[in-house]
Amino acid sequence: MAMLFRVAGRHYGLLSSKQVSSPIMSKLVPMASVKALTTKPPKTIQEVAQGEMLDFWKKNETLKRPISPHLTIWRSQLPMTLSFFHRFTGVAMICATYVFSWVMLASPVDYQWYITFLKDLHIDGYAVGPSFLFLAKFIIALPFCYHCINGVRHLAWDLGKGFDLPTLYRTGYFVSVLSILVALYLASLSFKAPE
Amino acid sequence: MASSRSLMKSLHQNYALIPFIQARFCQTAAAPALHPKLKKFSIYRYDPDKPNKKPALQEYEVDLNDCGPMVLDALIKIKNEQDPTLTFRRSCREGICGSCSMNINGANTLACICKIDEGSKATKIYPLPHMYVIKDLVPDMNNFYAQYRFIEPYLKKKDENEAEIGTKPYFQSPEDRAKLDGLYECILCACCSTSCPSYWWNSDKYLGPAVLMQAYRWMVDSRDDFQHERLEKMRGAYAAYKCHTIMNCTRVCPKGLNPGWAIGEIKRMLQGYGEYKAEQAV
């Protein structure tokens, strides 16, 4: 296998035409190199590879071969799920910011009205307001906390740390638990207007 | 003397009789009637001779008492005894050639080293994900091989005389050789690349974890002189940077290697490389 690569490497560009001049040297150099002097330069290995890739796509599209199932059959695992949520929370936060801004622009009342409405909400005589507000705050805080803390994990990867599988799982569990706890704490904070 | 000799002679003539008796009685005594331990396998089937028929799962039942412990043993048993049209790649049966890579119970592995799960649920067997299927469990690997060829996976030396090749060894210190550990053992089974969602969506431009790890293997080989050119190929949005550290690759590698880490190292080598190149040009 290694020999094959050596030969391929030799053919594709290591040849030096200058050595072929002496009759002794020409006996040592393989015949193919002498022919290469007179014909056009051989394709680079990249061109060969790219040609093969194009042939691959053309052939498979012509034959209309099916593509094997992927998302539908894949068993989710923790690192993959966490990576998905990192992207999902990032996109969700951006969308929420946009939607909130547009709703507020279109709304006839200011956001204080909505907060007071939620706070004083009663269903069947029960004051569900405070719990609703807590839930709303938790739902807003969780994506932010998760994305931030997992972001630290991403930065560690950029430094080359934490790539082995046990560390990946340990940091993964740690990040998920920590983000839930921090989100719960943030949601429980209540703003007290200064006296 | 004569009697013992005649005794020996009669025993010698009947010499096959005693072992025969032993074997016959042992045979009937030692075979316990084992209840067949049946295990279901749901296997993806696609027939290129019937292209209009959609690919579907086909169920087979195998008696595990009469079968080897690995999924490949079951596949071969099914092919031998139940359905000779079942098609799959296989060769070494010991986890070193990389032919039998497929998706078993939702994760990519080599069938020859994947133990059959003896639980009651059917084992689901699919080809490698998001690959063009030639037939049944056989995917078209040519794109993968072309990408491997693209990174030039062989030793390249600068200023080398054609006649000098093979005359002297290229020395390497033990420390430099140790850098290749965990990289050279790749068997190119494609389990990692086909487990990567980024490779699923961009297999035309993104090189994939297997190929990138081999690119890194040649970059850190101290005997190779083309490190800068190899690194140059990694620049751009697609070649290496389509890796979003999803880390499915490390999770599924049947040889226990870490392609995700190798890609992280490539990205670290690329950090600041743009400015370095600009400085060199000036």
Coordinates of C-alpha atoms in Angstrom, one line a residue:
Chain A
M1 CA 0.0 0.0 0.0
A2 CA 2.8 2.4 1.0
M3 CA 4.7 1.4 -2.1
L4 CA 1.7 2.3 -4.3
F5 CA 1.6 5.7 -2.8
R6 CA 5.4 6.1 -3.3
V7 CA 5.0 5.2 -6.9
A8 CA 2.0 7.5 -7.4
G9 CA 4.0 10.3 -5.7
R10 CA 6.9 9.8 -7.9
H11 CA 4.8 9.9 -11.1
Y12 CA 2.9 13.1 -10.1
G13 CA 5.6 15.6 -9.8
L14 CA 8.8 14.6 -8.1
L15 CA 10.5 13.8 -11.4
S16 CA 13.4 16.0 -12.2
S17 CA 14.1 16.1 -16.0
K18 CA 17.6 17.3 -15.5
Q19 CA 19.0 13.9 -14.5
V20 CA 18.1 12.2 -17.7
S21 CA 21.0 13.7 -19.7
S22 CA 23.8 11.2 -19.0
P23 CA 23.5 7.7 -20.6
I24 CA 24.1 6.0 -17.2
M25 CA 21.4 8.0 -15.4
S26 CA 18.9 7.3 -18.2
K27 CA 19.3 3.6 -17.5
L28 CA 18.3 4.2 -13.9
V29 CA 15.4 6.5 -14.6
P30 CA 12.2 4.7 -15.6
M31 CA 11.0 5.0 -19.2
A32 CA 7.8 6.8 -18.3
S33 CA 9.8 9.9 -17.2
V34 CA 11.5 10.2 -20.6
K35 CA 8.1 10.2 -22.3
A36 CA 6.9 12.8 -19.9
L37 CA 9.4 15.3 -21.3
T38 CA 7.7 15.3 -24.7
T39 CA 4.1 15.1 -23.7
K40 CA 2.1 17.7 -21.7
P41 CA 2.5 17.8 -17.9
P42 CA 0.5 15.2 -16.1
K43 CA -2.6 16.2 -14.2
T44 CA -2.0 17.1 -10.6
I45 CA -3.3 14.7 -8.0
Q46 CA -5.9 17.3 -7.0
E47 CA -7.2 17.5 -10.5
V48 CA -7.5 13.7 -10.7
A49 CA -9.3 13.6 -7.4
Q50 CA -11.7 16.4 -8.3
G51 CA -12.4 14.6 -11.6
E52 CA -13.2 11.4 -9.7
M53 CA -15.6 13.4 -7.4
L54 CA -17.4 14.9 -10.4
D55 CA -17.7 11.4 -12.0
F56 CA -19.1 10.1 -8.7
W57 CA -21.9 12.7 -8.6
K58 CA -22.7 12.3 -12.3
K59 CA -22.9 8.5 -12.1
N60 CA -25.0 8.4 -9.0
E61 CA -27.5 11.0 -10.2
T62 CA -27.8 9.2 -13.6
L63 CA -28.4 5.8 -11.9
K64 CA -30.9 7.5 -9.5
R65 CA -29.6 5.5 -6.6
P66 CA -31.3 6.0 -3.2
I67 CA -29.5 7.7 -0.3
S68 CA -29.3 5.6 2.8
P69 CA -31.3 6.9 5.8
H70 CA -29.6 9.2 8.2
L71 CA -31.5 11.3 10.8
T72 CA -34.4 8.9 10.9
I73 CA -32.3 5.9 12.0
W74 CA -29.5 7.6 14.0
R75 CA -29.5 6.9 17.7
S76 CA -29.0 10.2 19.5
Q77 CA -26.1 10.4 21.8
L78 CA -25.3 13.1 24.3
P79 CA -22.5 15.1 22.5
M80 CA -24.6 15.2 19.3
T81 CA -27.7 16.3 21.2
L82 CA -25.8 19.0 23.1
S83 CA -24.3 20.3 19.9
F84 CA -27.8 20.5 18.3
F85 CA -29.1 22.4 21.3
H86 CA -26.2 24.9 21.1
R87 CA -27.2 25.7 17.5
F88 CA -30.9 25.6 18.3
T89 CA -30.7 27.9 21.3
G90 CA -28.6 30.4 19.4
V91 CA -31.0 30.6 16.5
A92 CA -34.0 30.6 18.9
M93 CA -32.6 33.6 20.8
I94 CA -32.1 35.6 17.7
C95 CA -35.6 34.8 16.4
A96 CA -37.1 35.7 19.8
T97 CA -35.3 39.0 19.8
Y98 CA -36.6 39.9 16.3
V99 CA -40.2 38.6 17.1
F100 CA -40.3 40.5 20.4
S101 CA -39.2 43.7 18.7
W102 CA -41.8 43.5 15.9
V103 CA -44.6 42.6 18.4
M104 CA -43.7 45.5 20.6
L105 CA -43.6 47.8 17.5
A106 CA -47.0 46.6 16.5
S107 CA -48.5 46.5 20.0
P108 CA -50.8 49.3 21.1
V109 CA -49.7 49.0 24.7
D110 CA -46.2 49.0 26.2
Y111 CA -44.6 45.8 27.6
Q112 CA -45.4 46.9 31.2
W113 CA -49.0 46.3 30.5
Y114 CA -48.3 42.7 29.5
I115 CA -46.3 42.0 32.7
T116 CA -49.0 43.5 34.9
F117 CA -51.6 41.4 33.0
L118 CA -49.6 38.2 33.6
K119 CA -48.9 39.1 37.2
D120 CA -52.6 39.6 38.0
L121 CA -53.8 36.6 36.1
H122 CA -56.3 34.4 37.9
I123 CA -57.7 31.1 36.7
D124 CA -60.6 29.6 38.7
G125 CA -59.7 31.9 41.6
Y126 CA -56.1 30.7 41.8
A127 CA -53.4 33.4 41.5
V128 CA -51.3 31.8 38.7
G129 CA -49.6 35.0 37.8
P130 CA -46.4 34.6 39.8
S131 CA -45.9 31.0 38.6
F132 CA -46.5 32.1 35.0
L133 CA -44.0 34.8 35.3
F134 CA -41.5 32.4 36.8
L135 CA -42.0 30.0 34.0
A136 CA -41.7 32.7 31.4
K137 CA -38.4 33.9 33.0
F138 CA -37.1 30.4 33.1
I139 CA -37.9 29.8 29.4
I140 CA -36.1 33.0 28.5
A141 CA -33.1 32.4 30.8
L142 CA -32.4 28.7 29.9
P143 CA -31.3 29.1 26.3
F144 CA -29.1 32.0 27.2
C145 CA -27.5 30.1 30.1
Y146 CA -27.0 26.9 28.1
H147 CA -25.6 28.7 25.1
C148 CA -23.2 30.7 27.3
I149 CA -21.9 27.8 29.4
N150 CA -21.6 25.4 26.4
G151 CA -19.8 28.3 24.6
V152 CA -17.1 28.0 27.3
R153 CA -16.9 24.3 26.4
H154 CA -16.5 25.3 22.7
L155 CA -13.7 27.7 23.6
A156 CA -11.9 24.9 25.4
W157 CA -12.1 22.8 22.3
D158 CA -10.6 25.7 20.3
L159 CA -7.7 25.5 22.7
G160 CA -7.4 21.8 22.0
K161 CA -8.6 20.7 25.4
G162 CA -11.3 18.2 26.3
F163 CA -11.6 16.2 23.1
D164 CA -11.4 12.7 24.6
L165 CA -14.6 10.8 25.0
P166 CA -14.9 10.5 28.8
T167 CA -14.1 14.2 29.2
L168 CA -16.6 15.0 26.5
Y169 CA -19.4 13.2 28.4
R170 CA -18.4 14.6 31.8
T171 CA -18.3 18.2 30.6
G172 CA -21.5 17.6 28.7
Y173 CA -23.4 16.5 31.7
F174 CA -21.9 19.3 33.8
V175 CA -22.9 22.0 31.3
S176 CA -26.5 20.8 31.1
V177 CA -27.0 20.6 34.8
L178 CA -25.2 23.9 35.5
S179 CA -27.2 25.7 32.9
I180 CA -30.6 24.5 34.4
L181 CA -29.5 25.5 37.9
V182 CA -28.3 29.0 36.8
A183 CA -31.5 29.5 34.8
L184 CA -33.6 28.5 37.8
Y185 CA -31.6 30.9 40.0
L186 CA -32.0 33.8 37.5
A187 CA -35.7 33.1 37.1
S188 CA -36.2 33.3 40.9
L189 CA -34.6 36.7 41.2
S190 CA -37.3 39.4 41.6
F191 CA -36.8 43.0 40.8
K192 CA -37.5 45.3 43.8
A193 CA -38.1 48.9 42.8
P194 CA -35.9 51.3 44.8
E195 CA -37.8 53.0 47.6
Chain B
M1 CA 2.4 -65.7 24.9
A2 CA 0.3 -67.0 22.1
S3 CA -2.9 -66.1 23.9
S4 CA -1.8 -62.5 24.6
R5 CA -0.7 -62.2 21.0
S6 CA -4.0 -63.5 19.7
L7 CA -5.8 -61.2 22.1
M8 CA -3.8 -58.3 20.7
K9 CA -4.7 -59.5 17.2
S10 CA -8.4 -59.6 17.9
L11 CA -8.3 -56.2 19.6
H12 CA -6.3 -54.8 16.6
Q13 CA -8.8 -56.2 14.2
N14 CA -11.6 -54.8 16.2
Y15 CA -9.6 -51.7 17.0
A16 CA -12.2 -49.4 15.4
L17 CA -15.0 -51.0 17.5
I18 CA -14.1 -49.5 20.9
P19 CA -13.8 -45.8 19.8
F20 CA -16.9 -46.3 17.7
I21 CA -18.9 -47.5 20.7
Q22 CA -17.6 -44.6 22.8
A23 CA -18.3 -42.0 20.1
R24 CA -21.8 -43.4 19.4
F25 CA -22.9 -43.4 23.0
C26 CA -21.3 -40.0 23.7
Q27 CA -23.1 -38.6 20.8
T28 CA -26.5 -39.5 22.0
A29 CA -25.6 -38.7 25.6
A30 CA -23.9 -35.3 25.2
A31 CA -26.3 -33.4 22.8
P32 CA -28.7 -31.5 25.1
A33 CA -31.9 -30.4 23.3
L34 CA -31.3 -26.6 23.4
H35 CA -34.4 -24.4 22.9
P36 CA -33.6 -22.3 19.8
K37 CA -32.6 -18.8 20.9
L38 CA -34.2 -16.8 18.1
K39 CA -33.2 -13.3 17.3
K40 CA -34.8 -11.0 14.8
F41 CA -32.7 -8.9 12.4
S42 CA -34.3 -6.0 10.4
I43 CA -32.1 -5.4 7.5
Y44 CA -32.3 -2.6 4.8
R45 CA -32.8 -4.0 1.4
Y46 CA -32.6 -2.3 -2.0
D47 CA -32.5 -4.0 -5.4
P48 CA -30.9 -2.0 -8.2
D49 CA -32.5 -4.3 -10.7
K50 CA -35.9 -3.1 -9.5
P51 CA -35.2 0.6 -9.1
N52 CA -38.8 1.6 -8.8
K53 CA -39.3 -0.6 -5.7
K54 CA -38.6 1.6 -2.7
P55 CA -35.9 0.4 -0.3
A56 CA -37.5 -1.4 2.7
L57 CA -36.6 -3.3 5.8
Q58 CA -36.7 -7.1 5.7
E59 CA -36.9 -9.2 8.8
Y60 CA -34.9 -12.4 9.4
E61 CA -34.8 -14.7 12.3
V62 CA -31.5 -16.4 13.4
D63 CA -31.0 -19.1 16.0
L64 CA -28.2 -17.7 18.1
N65 CA -27.2 -21.1 19.5
D66 CA -26.0 -22.0 16.1
C67 CA -24.4 -18.7 15.2
G68 CA -21.1 -16.9 16.0
P69 CA -21.3 -13.9 18.4
M70 CA -20.8 -11.1 16.0
V71 CA -23.4 -9.4 13.7
L72 CA -21.3 -10.4 10.6
D73 CA -21.6 -14.1 11.6
A74 CA -25.4 -13.6 11.6
L75 CA -25.3 -11.8 8.2
I76 CA -23.3 -14.6 6.7
K77 CA -25.6 -17.2 8.3
I78 CA -28.6 -15.5 6.8
K79 CA -26.9 -15.3 3.4
N80 CA -26.0 -19.0 3.5
E81 CA -29.2 -20.4 4.8
Q82 CA -32.1 -18.1 4.3
D83 CA -31.5 -15.4 1.6
P84 CA -28.5 -15.6 -0.8
T85 CA -29.4 -12.3 -2.4
L86 CA -28.5 -10.4 0.8
T87 CA -25.5 -8.3 -0.2
F88 CA -22.8 -6.8 2.0
R89 CA -19.0 -6.1 2.0
R90 CA -16.8 -8.2 4.3
S91 CA -13.2 -9.5 4.3
C92 CA -11.0 -9.9 7.3
R93 CA -13.7 -10.7 10.0
E94 CA -11.4 -9.2 12.6
G95 CA -11.9 -5.5 12.5
I96 CA -8.8 -4.4 10.5
C97 CA -9.8 -4.2 6.9
G98 CA -12.8 -1.8 7.3
S99 CA -15.0 -3.5 4.7
C100 CA -18.0 -4.4 6.8
S101 CA -18.7 -0.9 8.2
M102 CA -22.5 -0.4 8.5
N103 CA -25.1 1.2 10.8
I104 CA -26.1 -1.2 13.5
N105 CA -28.8 -0.2 16.0
G106 CA -28.4 3.5 15.1
A107 CA -24.6 3.7 15.3
N108 CA -21.9 3.1 12.8
T109 CA -19.5 0.1 13.5
L110 CA -17.8 -2.8 11.9
A111 CA -20.2 -5.8 11.8
C112 CA -17.4 -8.2 12.5
I113 CA -16.6 -6.8 15.9
C114 CA -20.1 -5.8 16.9
K115 CA -21.6 -8.3 19.4
I116 CA -25.1 -9.4 18.7
D117 CA -27.3 -7.9 21.4
E118 CA -29.2 -10.9 22.9
G119 CA -32.2 -8.9 24.0
S120 CA -35.7 -9.4 22.6
K121 CA -35.7 -6.3 20.4
A122 CA -34.9 -6.7 16.7
T123 CA -31.4 -5.6 15.6
K124 CA -31.7 -2.9 13.0
I125 CA -29.0 -3.0 10.2
Y126 CA -28.7 -0.1 7.7
P127 CA -25.9 0.9 5.3
L128 CA -23.7 3.8 6.2
P129 CA -25.9 6.9 6.5
H130 CA -26.4 9.4 3.7
M131 CA -24.5 7.5 1.1
Y132 CA -25.6 6.4 -2.4
V133 CA -26.7 2.7 -2.1
I134 CA -25.4 0.3 -4.7
K135 CA -27.3 -2.6 -3.3
D136 CA -28.6 -3.7 0.1
L137 CA -25.9 -2.7 2.6
V138 CA -23.3 -1.7 0.0
P139 CA -22.7 2.1 -0.3
D140 CA -20.8 3.9 -3.1
M141 CA -17.5 4.8 -1.5
N142 CA -15.8 6.5 -4.5
N143 CA -16.3 10.0 -3.3
F144 CA -14.7 9.1 0.0
Y145 CA -11.7 7.6 -1.8
A146 CA -11.4 10.6 -4.1
Q147 CA -11.4 12.9 -1.1
Y148 CA -8.6 10.8 0.4
R149 CA -6.6 11.0 -2.8
F150 CA -7.1 14.8 -2.8
I151 CA -5.0 15.3 0.4
E152 CA -2.1 13.4 -1.1
P153 CA -1.6 10.7 1.6
Y154 CA 2.0 9.9 0.9
L155 CA 5.4 11.1 1.9
K156 CA 6.6 14.1 -0.1
K157 CA 10.2 15.4 0.1
K158 CA 11.6 18.6 -1.4
D159 CA 14.8 18.7 -3.4
E160 CA 15.0 15.0 -3.7
N161 CA 17.0 13.3 -6.4
E162 CA 15.0 10.6 -8.3
A163 CA 17.9 8.2 -8.1
E164 CA 18.4 8.7 -4.4
I165 CA 14.9 7.4 -3.4
G166 CA 15.3 4.2 -1.4
T167 CA 19.0 4.5 -0.9
K168 CA 18.9 5.8 2.7
P169 CA 16.4 5.7 5.5
Y170 CA 14.5 8.8 6.6
F171 CA 15.3 9.1 10.3
Q172 CA 12.7 10.0 12.8
S173 CA 13.1 10.5 16.6
P174 CA 10.9 8.5 19.0
E175 CA 9.2 11.7 20.0
D176 CA 8.3 12.5 16.4
R177 CA 7.2 8.9 15.8
A178 CA 5.0 9.2 18.9
K179 CA 3.1 12.0 17.3
L180 CA 1.8 9.6 14.7
D181 CA 0.3 7.3 17.3
G182 CA -3.5 7.4 17.2
L183 CA -3.4 8.7 13.6
Y184 CA -1.8 6.0 11.5
E185 CA -4.1 3.2 12.8
C186 CA -7.0 4.5 10.7
I187 CA -8.4 1.7 8.5
L188 CA -10.5 4.1 6.4
C189 CA -13.8 2.3 7.2
A190 CA -15.7 5.6 6.8
C191 CA -17.7 5.0 10.0
C192 CA -16.7 8.5 11.3
S193 CA -17.3 10.5 8.1
T194 CA -20.7 9.0 7.6
S195 CA -21.6 9.7 11.2
C196 CA -21.0 13.4 10.8
P197 CA -24.2 15.5 10.1
S198 CA -22.0 18.1 8.5
Y199 CA -20.6 15.5 6.1
W200 CA -24.2 14.4 5.4
W201 CA -25.2 17.8 4.3
N202 CA -21.9 18.8 2.5
S203 CA -20.2 15.6 1.3
D204 CA -19.3 17.3 -1.9
K205 CA -17.1 20.0 -0.4
Y206 CA -16.4 19.1 3.3
L207 CA -13.6 16.5 3.4
G208 CA -14.9 14.7 6.5
P209 CA -13.2 13.5 9.7
A210 CA -11.4 10.4 8.3
V211 CA -9.7 12.3 5.5
L212 CA -9.0 15.3 7.7
M213 CA -7.4 13.1 10.3
Q214 CA -5.1 11.6 7.6
A215 CA -4.3 15.1 6.3
Y216 CA -3.2 15.9 9.9
R217 CA -1.2 12.7 10.1
W218 CA 0.8 13.8 7.1
M219 CA 1.2 17.3 8.4
V220 CA 2.8 16.2 11.7
D221 CA 5.0 13.5 10.1
S222 CA 8.5 15.0 10.6
R223 CA 9.8 13.2 7.5
D224 CA 7.3 15.1 5.2
D225 CA 8.5 18.4 3.8
F226 CA 5.2 19.8 2.4
Q227 CA 3.5 20.8 5.7
H228 CA 2.8 24.3 4.5
E229 CA 1.2 23.2 1.2
R230 CA -0.9 20.6 3.1
L231 CA -2.1 23.3 5.5
E232 CA -2.8 25.7 2.6
K233 CA -5.3 23.1 1.3
M234 CA -7.2 23.4 4.6
R235 CA -7.9 27.1 4.3
G236 CA -11.3 28.2 3.1
A237 CA -14.8 27.8 4.4
Y238 CA -15.4 24.2 3.6
A239 CA -12.4 21.9 3.8
A240 CA -11.9 21.9 7.5
Y241 CA -14.2 24.6 8.9
K242 CA -17.4 22.8 8.2
C243 CA -16.6 20.8 11.3
H244 CA -18.8 22.2 14.1
T245 CA -17.4 19.9 16.8
I246 CA -20.4 17.7 16.9
M247 CA -18.0 14.8 17.9
N248 CA -20.1 11.9 16.5
C249 CA -16.9 10.8 14.8
T250 CA -15.0 10.0 18.0
R251 CA -18.1 8.4 19.4
V252 CA -18.3 5.8 16.6
C253 CA -14.7 5.1 15.6
P254 CA -14.4 1.2 15.9
K255 CA -10.6 1.5 16.4
G256 CA -10.9 4.0 19.3
L257 CA -9.3 6.9 17.4
N258 CA -10.1 10.6 17.9
P259 CA -10.7 12.4 14.5
G260 CA -12.5 15.3 16.3
W261 CA -9.3 16.0 18.2
A262 CA -7.2 15.9 15.0
I263 CA -9.5 18.4 13.3
G264 CA -9.2 20.6 16.4
E265 CA -5.4 20.5 16.0
I266 CA -5.7 21.4 12.3
K267 CA -7.8 24.4 13.3
R268 CA -5.2 25.4 15.9
M269 CA -2.5 25.2 13.3
L270 CA -4.6 27.4 11.0
Q271 CA -5.0 30.0 13.8
G272 CA -3.0 33.0 12.8
Y273 CA -1.8 31.2 9.6
G274 CA -3.3 34.0 7.4
E275 CA -1.2 36.7 9.0
Y276 CA 1.9 34.4 8.9
K277 CA 1.4 33.9 5.2
A278 CA 1.0 37.6 4.6
E279 CA 4.2 38.4 6.6
Q280 CA 6.1 35.8 4.5
A281 CA 4.9 37.3 1.3
V282 CA 6.1 40.7 2.4

